[in-house]
PDB file of C-alpha atoms in Angstrom:
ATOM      1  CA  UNK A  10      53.299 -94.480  27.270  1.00  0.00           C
ATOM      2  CA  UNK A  11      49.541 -94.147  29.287  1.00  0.00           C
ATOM      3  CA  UNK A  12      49.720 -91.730  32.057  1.00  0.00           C
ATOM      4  CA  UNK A  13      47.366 -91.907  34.591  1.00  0.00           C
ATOM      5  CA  UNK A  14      47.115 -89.210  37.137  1.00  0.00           C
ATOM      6  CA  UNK A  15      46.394 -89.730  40.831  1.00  0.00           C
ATOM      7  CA  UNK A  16      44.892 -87.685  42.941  1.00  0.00           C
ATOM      8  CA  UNK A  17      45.092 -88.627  46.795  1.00  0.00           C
ATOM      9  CA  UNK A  18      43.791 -86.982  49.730  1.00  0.00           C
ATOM     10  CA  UNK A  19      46.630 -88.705  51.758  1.00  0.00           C
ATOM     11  CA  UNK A  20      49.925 -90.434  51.382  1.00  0.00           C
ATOM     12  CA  UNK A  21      49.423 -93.664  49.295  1.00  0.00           C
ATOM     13  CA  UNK A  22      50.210 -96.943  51.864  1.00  0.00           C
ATOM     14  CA  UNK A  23      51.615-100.117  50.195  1.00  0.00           C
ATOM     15  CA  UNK A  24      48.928-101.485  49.534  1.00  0.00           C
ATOM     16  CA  UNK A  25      47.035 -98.462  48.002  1.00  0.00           C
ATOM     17  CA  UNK A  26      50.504 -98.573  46.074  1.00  0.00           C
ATOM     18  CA  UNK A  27      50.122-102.314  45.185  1.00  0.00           C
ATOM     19  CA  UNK A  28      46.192-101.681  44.343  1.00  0.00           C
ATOM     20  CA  UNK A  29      46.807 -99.036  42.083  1.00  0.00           C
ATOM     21  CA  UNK A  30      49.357-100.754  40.011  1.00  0.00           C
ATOM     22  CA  UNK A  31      47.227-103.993  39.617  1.00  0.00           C
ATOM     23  CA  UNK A  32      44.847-102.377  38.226  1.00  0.00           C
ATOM     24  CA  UNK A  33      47.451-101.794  35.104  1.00  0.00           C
ATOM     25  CA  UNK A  34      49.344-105.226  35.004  1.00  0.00           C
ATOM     26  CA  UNK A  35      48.268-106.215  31.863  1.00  0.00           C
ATOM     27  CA  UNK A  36      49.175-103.167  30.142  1.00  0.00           C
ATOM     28  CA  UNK A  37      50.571-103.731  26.594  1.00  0.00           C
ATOM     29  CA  UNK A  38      52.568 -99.973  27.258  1.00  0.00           C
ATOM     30  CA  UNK A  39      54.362 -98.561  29.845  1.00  0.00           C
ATOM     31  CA  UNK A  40      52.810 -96.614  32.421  1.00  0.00           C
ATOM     32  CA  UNK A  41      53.826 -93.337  34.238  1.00  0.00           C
ATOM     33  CA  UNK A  42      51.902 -92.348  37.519  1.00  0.00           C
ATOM     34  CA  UNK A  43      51.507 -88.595  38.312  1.00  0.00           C
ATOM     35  CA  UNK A  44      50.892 -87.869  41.512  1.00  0.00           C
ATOM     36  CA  UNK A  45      48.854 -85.023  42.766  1.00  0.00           C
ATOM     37  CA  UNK A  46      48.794 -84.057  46.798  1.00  0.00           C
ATOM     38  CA  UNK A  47      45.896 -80.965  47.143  1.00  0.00           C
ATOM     39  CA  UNK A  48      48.192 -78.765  50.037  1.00  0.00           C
ATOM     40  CA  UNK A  49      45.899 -76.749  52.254  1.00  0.00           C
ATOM     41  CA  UNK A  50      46.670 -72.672  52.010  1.00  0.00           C
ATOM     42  CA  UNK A  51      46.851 -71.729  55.959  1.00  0.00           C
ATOM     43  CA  UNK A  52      45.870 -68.362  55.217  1.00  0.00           C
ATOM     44  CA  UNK A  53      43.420 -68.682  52.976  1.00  0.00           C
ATOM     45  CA  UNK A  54      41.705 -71.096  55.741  1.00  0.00           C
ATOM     46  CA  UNK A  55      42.127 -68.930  58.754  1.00  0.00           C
ATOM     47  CA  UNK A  56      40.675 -66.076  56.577  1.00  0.00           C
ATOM     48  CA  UNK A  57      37.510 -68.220  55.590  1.00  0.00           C
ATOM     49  CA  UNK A  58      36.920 -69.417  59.090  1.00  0.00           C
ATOM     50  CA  UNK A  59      36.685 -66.331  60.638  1.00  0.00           C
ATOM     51  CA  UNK A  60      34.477 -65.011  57.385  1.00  0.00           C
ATOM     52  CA  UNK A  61      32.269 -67.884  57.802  1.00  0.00           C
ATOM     53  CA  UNK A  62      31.996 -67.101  61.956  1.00  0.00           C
ATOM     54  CA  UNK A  63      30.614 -63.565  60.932  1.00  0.00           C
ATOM     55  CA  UNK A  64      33.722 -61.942  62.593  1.00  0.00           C
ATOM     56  CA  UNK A  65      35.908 -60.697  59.597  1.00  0.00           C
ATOM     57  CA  UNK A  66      35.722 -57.285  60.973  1.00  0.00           C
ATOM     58  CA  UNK A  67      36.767 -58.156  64.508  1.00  0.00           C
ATOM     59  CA  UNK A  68      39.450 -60.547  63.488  1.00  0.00           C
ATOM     60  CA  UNK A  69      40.547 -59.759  59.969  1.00  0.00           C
ATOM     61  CA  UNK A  70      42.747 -57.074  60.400  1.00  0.00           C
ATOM     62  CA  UNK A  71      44.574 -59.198  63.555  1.00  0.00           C
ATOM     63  CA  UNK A  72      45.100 -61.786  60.436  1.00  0.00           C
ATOM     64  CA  UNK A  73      48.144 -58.758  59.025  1.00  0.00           C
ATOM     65  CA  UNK A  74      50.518 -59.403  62.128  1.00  0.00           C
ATOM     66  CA  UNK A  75      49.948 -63.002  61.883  1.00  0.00           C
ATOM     67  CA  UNK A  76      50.715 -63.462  58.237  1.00  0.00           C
ATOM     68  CA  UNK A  77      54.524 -64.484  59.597  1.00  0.00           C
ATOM     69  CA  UNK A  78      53.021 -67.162  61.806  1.00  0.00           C
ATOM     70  CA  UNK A  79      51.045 -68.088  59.251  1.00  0.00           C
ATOM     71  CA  UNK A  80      54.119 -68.065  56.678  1.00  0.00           C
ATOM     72  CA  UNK A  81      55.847 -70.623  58.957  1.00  0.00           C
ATOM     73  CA  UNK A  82      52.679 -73.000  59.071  1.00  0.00           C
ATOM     74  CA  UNK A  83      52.504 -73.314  55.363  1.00  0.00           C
ATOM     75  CA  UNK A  84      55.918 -73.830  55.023  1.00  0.00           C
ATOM     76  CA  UNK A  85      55.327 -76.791  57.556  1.00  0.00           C
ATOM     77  CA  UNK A  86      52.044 -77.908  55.427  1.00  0.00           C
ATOM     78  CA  UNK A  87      54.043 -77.815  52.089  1.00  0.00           C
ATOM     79  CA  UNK A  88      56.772 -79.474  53.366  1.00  0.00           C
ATOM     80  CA  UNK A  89      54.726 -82.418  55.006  1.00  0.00           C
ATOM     81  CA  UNK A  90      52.575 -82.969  51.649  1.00  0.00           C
ATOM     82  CA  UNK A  91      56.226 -82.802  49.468  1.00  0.00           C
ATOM     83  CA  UNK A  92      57.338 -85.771  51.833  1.00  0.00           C
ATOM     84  CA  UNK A  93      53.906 -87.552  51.634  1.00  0.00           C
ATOM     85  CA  UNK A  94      54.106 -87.374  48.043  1.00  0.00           C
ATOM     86  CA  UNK A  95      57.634 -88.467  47.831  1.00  0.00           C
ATOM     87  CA  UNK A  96      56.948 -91.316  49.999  1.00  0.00           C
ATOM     88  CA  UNK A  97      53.700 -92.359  47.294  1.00  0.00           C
ATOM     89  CA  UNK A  98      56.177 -91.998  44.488  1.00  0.00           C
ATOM     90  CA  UNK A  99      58.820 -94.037  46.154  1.00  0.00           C
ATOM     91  CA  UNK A 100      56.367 -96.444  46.474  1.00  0.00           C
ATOM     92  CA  UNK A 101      55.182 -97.049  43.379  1.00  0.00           C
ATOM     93  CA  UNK A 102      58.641 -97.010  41.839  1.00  0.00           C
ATOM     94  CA  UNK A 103      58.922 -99.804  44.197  1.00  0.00           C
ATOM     95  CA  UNK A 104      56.769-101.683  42.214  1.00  0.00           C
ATOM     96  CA  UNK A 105      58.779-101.048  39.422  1.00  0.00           C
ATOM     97  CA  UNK A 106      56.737 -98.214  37.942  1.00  0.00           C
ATOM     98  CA  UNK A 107      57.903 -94.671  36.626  1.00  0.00           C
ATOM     99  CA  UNK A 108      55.912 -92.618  39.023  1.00  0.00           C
ATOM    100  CA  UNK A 109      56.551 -88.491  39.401  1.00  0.00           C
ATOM    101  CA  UNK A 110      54.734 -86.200  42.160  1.00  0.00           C
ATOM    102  CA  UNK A 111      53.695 -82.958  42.846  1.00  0.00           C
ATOM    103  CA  UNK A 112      51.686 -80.607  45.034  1.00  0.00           C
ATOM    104  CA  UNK A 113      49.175 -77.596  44.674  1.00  0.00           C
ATOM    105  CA  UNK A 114      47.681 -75.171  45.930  1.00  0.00           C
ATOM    106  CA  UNK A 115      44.956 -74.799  43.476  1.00  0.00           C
ATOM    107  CA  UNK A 116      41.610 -76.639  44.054  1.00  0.00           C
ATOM    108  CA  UNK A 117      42.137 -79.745  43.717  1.00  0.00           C
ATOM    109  CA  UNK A 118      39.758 -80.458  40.641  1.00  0.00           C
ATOM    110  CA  UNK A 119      41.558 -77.050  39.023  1.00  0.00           C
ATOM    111  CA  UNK A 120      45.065 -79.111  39.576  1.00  0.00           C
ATOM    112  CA  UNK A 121      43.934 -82.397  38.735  1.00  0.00           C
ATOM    113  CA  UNK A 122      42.694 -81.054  35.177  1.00  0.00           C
ATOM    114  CA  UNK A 123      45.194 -78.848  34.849  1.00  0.00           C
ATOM    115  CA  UNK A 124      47.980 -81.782  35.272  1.00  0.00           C
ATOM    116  CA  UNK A 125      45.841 -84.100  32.802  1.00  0.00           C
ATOM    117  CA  UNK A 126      46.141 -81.579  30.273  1.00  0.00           C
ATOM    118  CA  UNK A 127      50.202 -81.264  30.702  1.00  0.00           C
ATOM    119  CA  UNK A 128      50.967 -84.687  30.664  1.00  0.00           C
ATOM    120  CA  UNK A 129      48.176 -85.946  28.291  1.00  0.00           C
ATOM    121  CA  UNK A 130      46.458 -88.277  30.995  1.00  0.00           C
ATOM    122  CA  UNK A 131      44.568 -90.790  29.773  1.00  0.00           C
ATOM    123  CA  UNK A 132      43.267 -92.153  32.735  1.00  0.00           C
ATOM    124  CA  UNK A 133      42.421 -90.854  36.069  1.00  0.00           C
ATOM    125  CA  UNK A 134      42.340 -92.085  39.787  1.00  0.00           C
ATOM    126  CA  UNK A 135      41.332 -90.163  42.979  1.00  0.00           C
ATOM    127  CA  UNK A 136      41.888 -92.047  46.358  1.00  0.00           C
ATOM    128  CA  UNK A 137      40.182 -90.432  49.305  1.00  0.00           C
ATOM    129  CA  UNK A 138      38.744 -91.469  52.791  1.00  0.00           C
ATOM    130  CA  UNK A 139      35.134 -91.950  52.523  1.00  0.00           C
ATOM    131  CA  UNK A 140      32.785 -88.663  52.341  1.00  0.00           C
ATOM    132  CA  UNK A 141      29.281 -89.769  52.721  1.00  0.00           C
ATOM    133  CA  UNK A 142      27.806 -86.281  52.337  1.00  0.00           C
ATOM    134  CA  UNK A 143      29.741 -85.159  49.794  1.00  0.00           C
ATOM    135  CA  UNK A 144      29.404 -88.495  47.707  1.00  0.00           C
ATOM    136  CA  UNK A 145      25.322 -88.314  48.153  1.00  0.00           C
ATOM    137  CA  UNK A 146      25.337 -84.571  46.720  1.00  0.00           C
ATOM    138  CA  UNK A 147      28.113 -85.781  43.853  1.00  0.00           C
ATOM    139  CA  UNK A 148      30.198 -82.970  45.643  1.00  0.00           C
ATOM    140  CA  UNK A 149      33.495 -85.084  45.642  1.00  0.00           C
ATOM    141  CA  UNK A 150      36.337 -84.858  43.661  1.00  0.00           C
ATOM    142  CA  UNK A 151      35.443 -87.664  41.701  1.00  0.00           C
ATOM    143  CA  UNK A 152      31.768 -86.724  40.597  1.00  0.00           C
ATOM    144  CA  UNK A 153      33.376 -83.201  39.749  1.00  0.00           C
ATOM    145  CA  UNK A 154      36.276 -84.057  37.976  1.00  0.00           C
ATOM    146  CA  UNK A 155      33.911 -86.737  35.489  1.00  0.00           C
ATOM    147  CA  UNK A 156      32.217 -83.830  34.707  1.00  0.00           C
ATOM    148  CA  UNK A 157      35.322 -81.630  33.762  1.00  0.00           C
ATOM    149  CA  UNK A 158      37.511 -84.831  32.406  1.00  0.00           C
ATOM    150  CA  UNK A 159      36.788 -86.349  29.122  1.00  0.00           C
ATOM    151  CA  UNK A 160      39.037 -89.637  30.466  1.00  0.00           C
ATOM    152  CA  UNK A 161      38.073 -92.402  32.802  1.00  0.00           C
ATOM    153  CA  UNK A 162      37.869 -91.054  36.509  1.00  0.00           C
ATOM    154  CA  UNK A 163      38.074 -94.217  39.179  1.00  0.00           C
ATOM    155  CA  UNK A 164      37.583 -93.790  42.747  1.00  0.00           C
ATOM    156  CA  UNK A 165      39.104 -95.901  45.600  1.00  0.00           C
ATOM    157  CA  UNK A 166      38.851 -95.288  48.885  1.00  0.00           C
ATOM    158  CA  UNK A 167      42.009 -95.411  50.688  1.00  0.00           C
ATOM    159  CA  UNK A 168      43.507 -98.637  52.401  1.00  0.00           C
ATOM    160  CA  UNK A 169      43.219 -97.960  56.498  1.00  0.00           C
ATOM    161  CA  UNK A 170      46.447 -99.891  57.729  1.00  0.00           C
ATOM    162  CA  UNK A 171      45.182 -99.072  61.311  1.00  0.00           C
ATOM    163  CA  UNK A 172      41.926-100.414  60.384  1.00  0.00           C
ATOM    164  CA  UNK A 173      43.198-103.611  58.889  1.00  0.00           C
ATOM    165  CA  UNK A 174      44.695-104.547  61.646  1.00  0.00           C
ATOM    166  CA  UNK A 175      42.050-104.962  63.953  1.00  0.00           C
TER     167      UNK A 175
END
C-alpha cells in the first residue's frame, strides 16, 4: 500500500481529483489518499483580530458573551469543511481509488505531519490557490512542511473551474 496525504486549502474539483490520481497511474501498489481540510477556529480568529487591532482590552472581555455565537459559527465552519472533504473523497473514490478524509483544527503543517506519521505517508501533496507572498518568503505550507517531512512534498495549485471557463 503507498499512502499519500493531501493537504488542500479547498474542496478538490474533478479535475484536481483526476490530476492527483494521474500522477499515480503507474503505480505497481495500491494507493490510499488521506485527505486533510485545515478548519478555521472562529474564536481563536476573532480573538487574534482584535489582538492584532490593539483593542484586546476594549473588546476582549465582550468576546465571553459571544462565545455562544461563536459556538454556532464553528459548528457551521466544521460542518462545511466535513462536507468539502467528503465531497474530495467521493471524488477520488470515483476514480476508483481508496481515499479517507479528515479535518483539523491544528495548524495545518502540525496536522499534515501529524497524519503522515499515523498512516506512514510516503508521499505528500498540498493543493492551494496561489500565495505569491507567502511562496517568495517560503512561508507556505509546502516550503514548511519539506522542512518538517522527510517524504516527497508536491505542490499544485488548485484547478479554477470558474476560471477555465472563460
Amino acid at each position: 500500500m503507498y499512502d499519500v496525504v493531501l493537504l488542500v486549502e479547498q474542496e478538490l474539483s474533478q479535475e484536481d481529483a483526476r490530476r492527483v490520481v494521474e500522477l499515480h497511474q503507474d503505480m505497481p501498489e495500491p494507493v490510499t489518499y488521506h485527505v486533510l481540510v485545515p478548519c478555521h477556529n472562529a474564536e481563536a480568529g476573532v480573538e487574534a483580530s482584535i489582538s492584532a487591532l490593539g483593542t484586546a482590552d476594549l473588546y476582549g472581555t465582550g468576546l465571553i458573551d459571544q462565545r455562544e455565537e461563536l459556538a454556532e459559527a464553528q459548528k457551521a465552519i466544521d460542518s462545511e469543511a466535513r462536507d468539502c472533504t467528503g465531497r474530495s473523497v467521493q471524488r477520488l473514490r470515483d476514480l476508483g481509488h481508496d481515499a479517507v478524509g479528515g479535518i483539523s483544527h491544528d495548524r495545518p503543517i502540525d496536522a499534515l505531519t501529524a497524519t503522515v506519521d499515523k498512516v506512514n505517508g510516503q508521499e505528500v501533496i498540498i493543493l492551494t490557490r496561489p500565495h505569491i507572498v507567502a511562496e517568495f518568503f517560503h512561508l507556505d505550507w509546502t516550503n514548511t512542511a519539506r522542512r518538517h517531512l522527510g517524504v516527497p512534498v508536491l505542490h499544485l495549485l488548485e484547478h479554477d473551474p470558474e476560471k477555465a471557463k472563460k
